[in-house]
Every structure is written in structure tokens, then in C-alpha cells.
Amino acid sequence: MSNLSTYWDDRFSNEGMIWGEAPSKTAYHALELFQNSKHTIRTVLVPGSGYGRNTKALSSFFRVDGIELSTDAISMAIKWDPKSQFIQGSVLEQLAGDKKYDAIYCYDVLHLFLQEDRQRLIHNCIQQLNEEGLMYFTCFSDEDRNNGVGGKLEEGTFGYVEGKYAHFFTEEDLIEHFEGLQVIETGTTCETLTYNDNRSKEYLLRYIVVKR
Ligand SMILES: C[S@@+](CC[C@H](N)C(=O)[O-])C[C@H]1O[C@@H](n2cnc3c(N)ncnc32)[C@H](O)[C@@H]1O
């Protein structure tokens, strides 16, 4: 855990707003789904909220809490998205105490963990979700170019860059992770991330929307 914390703190302190200012288009997709939900959504939890790039797309419409491991990211998030509340902590431990939310949006955090911790993250999120609540998760797709690159740690999980690994999800695998919840929608999307040195990279993501 401390290695992961150092990794992210180093990246945020060296690169600042690593993925630029614009939210992911999946944040706008989640916004649309949350706004059109039959059950009114007022509160949203964002686990692994980074510097607030995606919370900012939601916080004008809902009361948003972000949970983030990196203190450097939180310092940036407080300035970038003052309408959201940010809590420093690990999504693998307790999330936000006894508080329950109407929806959860979790962008590109699930694939960072090995199997046991992926299940723990999902379990922790369900604990914080109201009945009939919605969850929107994104993660790396098995169709992404990095799948299979580097050493294999577990089925579908590879050390694709020095010092970092990720799990690459097939659609079936992703649905299995959310067993017991009602699957509303799944899909794929190509995300182009422009880094602050103007390099850009494309990632193939999967998303899943589930209901408790
Ligand atoms: C790929 S980034 C995505 C950031 C954010 N969702 C966004 O789109 O801007 C993963 C984020 O998860 C955070 N993170 C990693 N492990 C975490 C943990 N155990 N608990 C909370 N946050 C974590 C990292 O610090 C980083 O901000």
C-alpha cells in the first residue's frame, strides 16, 4: 500500500494535473444516467478521485465526496473543484464511515488492484450505496494494446510498465466482478488522454453500470 501511495504522490507532485483539466466523457455519461435515474440521485461518491478532474463534472449537480490516497492530489482537488468534499484514505479500507450515497462513479481505479483487492473495493462501495443506488465503474479493456505486456501476475493482470501493473477486463470478467447486482449497461470507449507535456495516448476502456 505504501508503495502505491508513494507512486501516486510522486506522479502528482512531479506532473501536477497529469491527465489535463477535461473530465472523461464517461463522467458526462454517468451524469446523464444519474440525472435520468428513476430514483432521485442527490449524493455521489467518487473513490480514487485524483485531483478532481471528474468530480468537477458532477459537483454542480450532486453533493459529491471524493476519496483519494494521495495528499498531493487532494491539495490540487480542493482548488480545482471546491464544490466537492475530499477525504484522504484508501478505498481498500473504510470509505466514508457510515455515510451512504445514491450513486458511485469510479474511474480507472478497479484495474489497479489484484483480484482480492478488486473484490474488496467493490464490496466497500456496495457498503456505501443506498438501496436502488447506481454504480458506474470504468477499467482497462482486454482489447487495450497493453494487455499481455510485461510479466503476468494473475490471470488478466500484467506488469505493463516498470513498477506498475493493471488488470485487463473482458466483458464477462467485468460482469462477474459485480455478481449479485443488476447490470444496467456495459460498453467500451476509447479514451484519449493528453498529458501535460502534450503527449497523448489512447486507452481502450470498458464501463459497467449496475444497480443495487
Ligand atoms: C488512474 S488514476 C484515476 C484518477 C481519477 N479517477 C481521474 O480520473 O482523474 C487512479 C487514482 O486512484 C488513486 N488511488 C490508488 N490507489 C488508491 C487507494 N487504495 N485508495 C484511494 N485512492 C487510490 C490514485 O492516487 C489516483 O488518483
CSV table of C-alpha atoms and ligand atoms in Angstrom, one decimal, residues 1 4 8 12 19 48-50 53-54 67-70 89-92 107-109 112-113, ligand 1:
chain,number,residue,atom,x,y,z
A,1,MET,CA,0.0,0.0,0.0
A,4,LEU,CA,1.3,2.6,-4.3
A,8,TRP,CA,0.8,8.3,-6.9
A,12,PHE,CA,1.1,14.1,-8.8
A,19,TRP,CA,-4.4,14.0,-17.4
A,48,GLY,CA,-9.9,7.3,-6.2
A,49,SER,CA,-10.9,10.9,-7.2
A,50,GLY,CA,-7.4,12.1,-8.1
A,53,ARG,CA,-10.9,16.2,-12.9
A,54,ASN,CA,-14.1,14.0,-12.9
A,67,ILE,CA,-11.8,9.5,-1.5
A,68,GLU,CA,-8.2,9.7,-2.5
A,69,LEU,CA,-5.0,8.1,-1.3
A,70,SER,CA,-2.6,10.9,-2.4
A,89,GLY,CA,-7.8,7.5,2.7
A,90,SER,CA,-7.7,4.2,1.0
A,91,VAL,CA,-10.6,2.7,-0.9
A,92,LEU,CA,-9.4,-0.7,0.3
A,107,TYR,CA,-12.9,6.0,-13.0
A,108,ASP,CA,-9.9,3.7,-13.8
A,109,VAL,CA,-9.2,2.6,-10.2
A,112,LEU,CA,-5.1,-1.1,-10.4
A,113,PHE,CA,-5.6,-4.0,-8.0
B,1,LIG,C1,-5.7,6.2,-12.8
B,1,LIG,S1,-5.9,7.4,-11.5
B,1,LIG,C2,-7.5,8.0,-11.8
B,1,LIG,C3,-7.8,9.3,-11.1
B,1,LIG,C4,-9.2,9.9,-11.2
B,1,LIG,N1,-10.2,8.8,-11.1
B,1,LIG,C5,-9.2,10.6,-12.5
B,1,LIG,O1,-9.8,10.1,-13.5
B,1,LIG,O2,-8.7,11.7,-12.6
B,1,LIG,C6,-6.1,6.4,-10.1
B,1,LIG,C7,-6.3,7.2,-8.8
B,1,LIG,O3,-6.6,6.3,-7.7
B,1,LIG,C8,-5.9,6.7,-6.6
B,1,LIG,N2,-5.7,5.5,-5.8
B,1,LIG,C9,-4.9,4.5,-6.0
B,1,LIG,N3,-5.0,3.6,-5.0
B,1,LIG,C10,-5.9,4.1,-4.1
B,1,LIG,C11,-6.4,3.6,-2.9
B,1,LIG,N4,-6.1,2.5,-2.4
B,1,LIG,N5,-7.3,4.4,-2.3
B,1,LIG,C12,-7.7,5.6,-2.8
B,1,LIG,N6,-7.2,6.1,-4.0
B,1,LIG,C13,-6.3,5.3,-4.6
B,1,LIG,C14,-4.6,7.3,-7.2
B,1,LIG,O4,-3.9,8.2,-6.2
B,1,LIG,C15,-5.1,8.0,-8.4
B,1,LIG,O5,-5.6,9.3,-8.1
